[in-house]
Coordinates of C-alpha atoms and ligand atoms in Angstrom, one line a residue:
L1 CA 0.0 0.0 0.0
P2 CA 1.3 3.5 -0.7
A3 CA 2.6 5.2 2.5
G4 CA 0.4 8.0 3.7
S5 CA -2.7 6.7 2.0
P6 CA -5.9 6.5 4.1
A7 CA -5.4 2.7 4.3
D8 CA -2.3 3.5 6.4
Q9 CA -4.5 5.1 9.0
L10 CA -7.0 2.3 9.5
P11 CA -6.7 0.0 12.5
R12 CA -5.4 -3.5 11.6
Y13 CA -8.4 -5.8 12.4
V14 CA -8.1 -9.4 13.2
R15 CA -11.0 -11.9 13.6
V16 CA -10.5 -14.6 16.2
N17 CA -11.4 -18.0 14.6
T18 CA -13.6 -19.6 17.3
L19 CA -13.3 -23.0 15.5
K20 CA -9.6 -23.1 16.7
T21 CA -9.4 -21.0 19.8
T22 CA -11.3 -18.5 22.0
V23 CA -11.0 -14.7 22.2
G24 CA -9.6 -15.1 25.8
D25 CA -6.9 -17.5 24.7
A26 CA -5.9 -15.3 21.7
V27 CA -5.8 -12.2 23.9
D28 CA -3.6 -14.1 26.5
Y29 CA -1.2 -15.3 23.8
L30 CA -0.8 -11.8 22.4
K31 CA -0.2 -10.4 25.8
R32 CA 2.5 -12.9 26.6
E33 CA 4.1 -11.8 23.3
G34 CA 4.4 -8.2 24.5
F35 CA 1.1 -6.7 23.1
S36 CA -0.7 -4.6 25.7
Y37 CA -4.5 -5.3 26.0
L38 CA -6.6 -2.2 26.8
G39 CA -9.9 -4.2 27.1
Q40 CA -13.1 -3.7 25.1
A41 CA -13.5 -0.4 23.1
V42 CA -16.5 1.7 24.0
R43 CA -16.0 4.5 21.5
L44 CA -14.7 4.9 18.0
D45 CA -11.6 6.7 19.1
N46 CA -10.6 3.7 21.3
L47 CA -9.8 2.0 18.0
T48 CA -7.0 4.5 17.4
L49 CA -4.0 2.7 18.8
K50 CA -0.3 3.0 19.0
N51 CA 2.8 0.9 19.6
K52 CA 1.7 -2.6 20.7
E53 CA -1.7 -1.7 22.1
F54 CA -4.8 -3.7 21.1
V55 CA -8.5 -3.7 22.0
L56 CA -11.6 -5.9 21.6
D57 CA -14.0 -4.3 19.2
M58 CA -17.3 -2.8 20.6
H59 CA -19.6 -4.1 17.8
L60 CA -18.2 -7.5 16.7
P61 CA -17.5 -9.9 19.6
E62 CA -14.6 -11.8 17.9
V63 CA -12.8 -8.8 16.4
L64 CA -9.5 -7.3 17.8
A65 CA -8.1 -4.0 16.7
F66 CA -4.4 -3.2 16.5
P67 CA -2.4 -0.1 15.3
P68 CA -2.4 0.5 11.5
N69 CA -0.1 -1.8 9.5
T70 CA 0.5 -4.3 12.3
D71 CA 1.8 -7.2 10.3
F72 CA 0.5 -10.7 11.2
H73 CA 1.4 -12.5 8.0
D74 CA 4.3 -14.4 9.6
H75 CA 2.6 -14.7 13.0
F76 CA 2.0 -18.2 14.5
L77 CA -1.7 -17.4 15.3
Y78 CA -2.3 -16.5 11.6
K79 CA -0.4 -19.5 10.2
A80 CA -2.2 -21.9 12.5
G81 CA -5.6 -20.5 11.5
H82 CA -6.4 -19.1 15.0
I83 CA -6.8 -15.6 13.6
I84 CA -8.1 -14.4 10.2
L85 CA -6.9 -11.1 8.8
Q86 CA -10.2 -9.5 7.9
D87 CA -11.5 -5.9 7.9
K88 CA -14.0 -5.2 10.7
A89 CA -16.7 -4.2 8.1
S90 CA -16.3 -7.4 6.2
C91 CA -17.1 -9.3 9.5
L92 CA -20.6 -7.7 9.5
P93 CA -22.3 -10.0 6.9
A94 CA -21.8 -13.4 8.7
H95 CA -22.3 -11.8 12.1
L96 CA -25.7 -10.3 11.1
L97 CA -26.9 -13.4 9.2
H98 CA -26.0 -15.6 12.2
P99 CA -27.2 -19.0 11.0
P100 CA -27.7 -21.3 13.9
A101 CA -25.6 -24.5 14.4
G102 CA -27.1 -27.3 12.3
S103 CA -28.7 -25.0 9.7
Q104 CA -28.3 -25.2 5.9
V105 CA -26.6 -22.1 4.4
I106 CA -25.5 -20.9 1.0
D107 CA -22.5 -18.6 0.4
A108 CA -23.3 -17.6 -3.2
C109 CA -20.1 -15.8 -4.2
A110 CA -17.7 -17.2 -1.7
A111 CA -14.0 -17.0 -2.7
P112 CA -11.5 -16.5 -1.1
G113 CA -13.7 -17.5 1.8
N114 CA -13.2 -15.2 4.7
K115 CA -17.0 -14.9 5.2
T116 CA -17.5 -18.6 4.6
S117 CA -15.1 -19.4 7.5
H118 CA -16.8 -16.8 9.7
L119 CA -20.2 -18.5 8.9
A120 CA -18.7 -21.9 9.7
A121 CA -17.5 -20.6 13.1
I122 CA -20.9 -19.2 13.9
M123 CA -22.5 -22.5 12.9
K124 CA -19.9 -24.3 15.1
N125 CA -19.1 -26.4 12.0
R126 CA -22.5 -28.1 12.3
G127 CA -25.1 -28.1 9.4
R128 CA -24.2 -27.6 5.8
L129 CA -22.5 -24.6 4.1
F130 CA -22.8 -24.7 0.3
A131 CA -20.2 -22.3 -1.2
F132 CA -20.1 -21.3 -4.9
D133 CA -17.7 -19.3 -6.9
L134 CA -17.1 -18.9 -10.6
D135 CA -13.4 -18.5 -10.4
G136 CA -11.5 -21.8 -10.0
K137 CA -8.2 -20.2 -9.0
R138 CA -9.9 -18.2 -6.2
L139 CA -11.6 -21.4 -5.1
S140 CA -8.4 -23.3 -4.7
T141 CA -7.0 -20.4 -2.5
M142 CA -10.2 -20.8 -0.6
S143 CA -9.7 -24.5 0.0
T144 CA -6.4 -23.8 1.6
L145 CA -7.8 -21.1 3.8
L146 CA -10.7 -23.2 5.0
L147 CA -8.4 -26.1 5.8
R148 CA -6.2 -23.9 7.8
A149 CA -9.3 -22.4 9.6
G150 CA -10.6 -25.9 10.5
V151 CA -13.8 -25.6 8.5
S152 CA -15.4 -28.9 7.8
C153 CA -19.2 -28.2 7.2
H154 CA -18.7 -26.8 3.7
Q155 CA -19.3 -28.1 0.2
L156 CA -17.4 -26.1 -2.4
A157 CA -18.5 -25.9 -6.0
N158 CA -17.0 -24.1 -9.0
R159 CA -20.3 -22.9 -10.3
D160 CA -22.0 -19.8 -11.7
F161 CA -24.5 -19.2 -8.8
L162 CA -27.1 -17.9 -11.4
T163 CA -27.2 -21.5 -12.8
V164 CA -27.7 -23.2 -9.4
D165 CA -31.3 -24.5 -9.4
P166 CA -33.2 -23.3 -6.4
D167 CA -35.6 -26.3 -6.8
D168 CA -32.8 -28.9 -6.6
P169 CA -33.8 -31.1 -3.7
Q170 CA -30.3 -30.8 -2.1
Y171 CA -31.1 -27.1 -1.3
K172 CA -34.6 -27.7 0.0
D173 CA -33.6 -26.9 3.6
V174 CA -31.5 -23.9 2.9
E175 CA -32.8 -21.1 5.1
Y176 CA -29.9 -18.6 5.1
I177 CA -28.0 -17.1 2.2
L178 CA -25.0 -14.8 2.2
L179 CA -24.6 -12.9 -1.0
D180 CA -21.4 -10.9 -1.4
P181 CA -21.2 -10.6 -5.2
S182 CA -18.5 -9.0 -7.4
C183 CA -18.7 -5.2 -7.1
S184 CA -16.7 -2.1 -8.1
G185 CA -14.5 -2.3 -4.9
S186 CA -14.9 1.4 -4.6
G187 CA -14.9 1.1 -0.8
M188 CA -11.4 -0.4 -0.7
V189 CA -9.3 2.6 0.2
C190 CA -6.2 1.1 -1.4
L191 CA -8.0 0.8 -4.7
R192 CA -9.2 4.4 -4.7
D193 CA -5.9 6.0 -5.3
G194 CA -5.6 5.3 -9.0
S195 CA -6.4 7.9 -11.6
P196 CA -10.2 8.2 -12.4
A197 CA -11.3 5.9 -15.2
D198 CA -13.0 7.3 -18.3
Q199 CA -16.4 8.5 -17.0
E200 CA -18.5 6.8 -19.6
E201 CA -16.6 3.6 -19.2
E202 CA -17.1 3.8 -15.4
K203 CA -20.8 4.4 -15.8
A204 CA -21.2 1.4 -18.0
R205 CA -19.2 -0.8 -15.6
L206 CA -21.3 0.3 -12.6
A207 CA -24.5 -0.4 -14.6
A208 CA -23.3 -3.9 -15.6
L209 CA -22.3 -4.7 -12.0
A210 CA -25.6 -3.4 -10.6
S211 CA -27.6 -5.5 -13.0
F212 CA -25.5 -8.6 -12.1
Q213 CA -26.0 -7.9 -8.4
L214 CA -29.8 -7.6 -8.8
R215 CA -30.0 -10.8 -10.8
C216 CA -28.0 -12.6 -8.0
L217 CA -30.3 -11.1 -5.4
N218 CA -33.5 -12.1 -7.2
H219 CA -32.1 -15.6 -7.9
S220 CA -31.3 -16.0 -4.2
L221 CA -34.8 -15.2 -3.1
R222 CA -36.1 -18.1 -5.2
F223 CA -34.8 -20.8 -2.8
P224 CA -38.0 -22.2 -1.4
R225 CA -37.2 -22.3 2.3
L226 CA -35.2 -19.1 2.5
K227 CA -35.8 -17.1 5.7
R228 CA -33.0 -14.6 5.8
L229 CA -30.4 -13.2 3.3
V230 CA -27.5 -10.8 3.8
Y231 CA -26.5 -8.7 0.8
S232 CA -23.1 -7.0 1.0
T233 CA -20.6 -5.1 -1.1
C234 CA -17.3 -3.3 -0.6
S235 CA -18.7 -0.5 -2.8
I236 CA -19.7 3.0 -1.7
H237 CA -21.9 3.6 -4.8
S238 CA -25.6 3.7 -4.1
Q239 CA -26.1 2.2 -7.5
E240 CA -24.6 -1.1 -6.3
N241 CA -26.1 -0.8 -2.8
E242 CA -29.4 0.9 -1.9
E243 CA -30.6 1.0 -5.5
V244 CA -30.1 -2.8 -5.9
V245 CA -31.9 -3.6 -2.7
A246 CA -34.8 -1.2 -3.4
A247 CA -35.3 -2.7 -6.9
C248 CA -35.2 -6.2 -5.4
L249 CA -37.8 -5.4 -2.7
Q250 CA -40.1 -3.8 -5.2
Q251 CA -39.9 -7.0 -7.3
N252 CA -40.3 -9.3 -4.2
P253 CA -42.9 -7.9 -1.9
N254 CA -42.8 -11.0 0.3
F255 CA -39.4 -9.8 1.6
R256 CA -38.6 -6.9 3.9
L257 CA -35.5 -5.2 5.4
V258 CA -34.5 -6.0 9.0
P259 CA -33.3 -3.0 11.0
L260 CA -29.6 -3.6 11.8
L261 CA -27.4 -2.7 14.8
A262 CA -29.0 0.4 16.3
Q263 CA -25.6 1.4 17.8
W264 CA -23.8 1.3 14.4
P265 CA -22.8 4.9 13.5
E266 CA -23.5 4.9 9.7
R267 CA -26.8 3.9 8.0
G268 CA -27.9 3.1 4.5
L269 CA -28.9 6.2 2.5
E270 CA -32.6 7.2 3.0
P271 CA -35.0 5.7 2.9
L272 CA -33.0 2.5 3.5
S273 CA -31.8 3.4 7.0
Q274 CA -32.3 -0.2 8.2
C275 CA -29.1 -1.0 6.2
L276 CA -25.6 -0.3 7.3
R277 CA -22.8 1.6 5.6
A278 CA -19.1 1.7 6.7
S279 CA -16.4 4.2 5.8
T280 CA -12.9 5.3 6.8
T281 CA -14.2 8.4 8.6
R282 CA -17.4 7.2 10.3
T283 CA -16.4 3.6 11.3
L284 CA -12.6 3.4 10.8
T285 CA -13.0 0.6 8.2
H286 CA -13.0 0.3 4.5
G287 CA -16.2 1.4 2.7
F288 CA -18.9 -1.2 2.9
F289 CA -22.6 -1.8 2.7
V290 CA -24.8 -4.5 4.3
A291 CA -28.6 -5.3 4.0
L292 CA -30.5 -8.0 5.8
L293 CA -33.7 -9.3 4.0
E294 CA -36.2 -11.4 5.8
K295 CA -39.1 -13.4 4.3
V296 CA -42.5 -12.0 5.4
S297 CA -44.8 -14.8 4.3
D298 CA -44.2 -18.4 3.4
G299 CA -45.6 -17.8 0.0
R300 CA -48.7 -19.9 0.7
G301 CA -50.9 -17.2 2.1
I302 CA -49.9 -13.7 1.1
K303 CA -52.2 -11.3 3.0
K304 CA -54.8 -9.6 1.0
Ligands
SAM1 N1 -17.3 -13.4 0.0 C1 -15.8 -13.5 -0.3 C2 -15.0 -13.4 0.9 O1 -15.5 -12.8 1.9 O2 -13.9 -13.9 0.9 C3 -15.5 -12.4 -1.4 C4 -16.4 -12.5 -2.6 S1 -15.9 -11.4 -3.9 C5 -16.5 -9.9 -3.4 C6 -17.0 -11.8 -5.2 C7 -16.7 -13.2 -5.8 O3 -17.8 -13.5 -6.7 C8 -15.5 -13.4 -6.6 O4 -14.7 -14.4 -6.0 C9 -16.0 -13.9 -8.0 O5 -15.2 -14.8 -8.6 C10 -17.4 -14.4 -7.6 N2 -18.4 -14.4 -8.7 C11 -18.6 -13.5 -9.7 N3 -19.6 -13.9 -10.5 C12 -20.1 -15.1 -10.0 C13 -21.2 -15.9 -10.3 N4 -22.0 -15.7 -11.3 N5 -21.4 -17.0 -9.5 C14 -20.6 -17.3 -8.5 N6 -19.5 -16.5 -8.1 C15 -19.3 -15.4 -8.8

């Protein structure tokens, strides 16, 4: 990353992998190594740390925050799969979906699998986690990551999610879907430093992404037993976020938005304030968007 870029200022976030360890054990290990633990953050500015300080996050129970650029790539806890290097905002989707242990879940666009391993941790490795991705290379990276993280409840498939048949009997008990489709990545601060692309080209690219995202969302809602779905992007463009969700809700009146984390400081753009946004300034994370959709009726008796 270029020195002095906004990414340099963000805390280094780490998710404790509860399939391999506990938050308490990870904290103790890091303390023995010379990091100083300041307890759980209560305010945003508690996440601004220096030297070897670290805190437990105030919104996400398994997330630790360290000073910017703390490097864990060669660290034992990382190599052993006890910690996952994941931005705080990208820990929101699995945390908010929160599928119970034993449930059947789809991660529709899953590679490289950080959210898949988070889902598996929440499910305590019990139940089934169907994970799809179009990109074979990213899927093989994902296999390695999941192995290291001790995930065992998954079934990976190199598939275009849009061709996965919602009426296939193997998905008949799927109640939860995490949809984190390809997006412009405009929320990733390290990607924002380049020179602006041609305006017309950029507009066409966003329109193509938004139409793909809406198709994925509509497709997801066709799984017959679906109860809850999380939609997320690392984009800051409303075209890929609120506009996609609003169009989907209009086309699927049997789903509604669930209001998320009242204490989270940044909301979806009006009128979609049930959704969350994240940004470098308001949440000290990369730019991000999350919506949680819930089925209103079981489709048999839509109220007149
Ligand atoms: N959820 C992942 C994580 O947390 O590690 C990141 C997913 S990334 C934002 C989007 C992924 O969607 C890419 O890996 C891309 O290959 C995949 N993808 C794009 N089109 C797809 C499709 N039609 N079906 C399945 N996966 C697709």
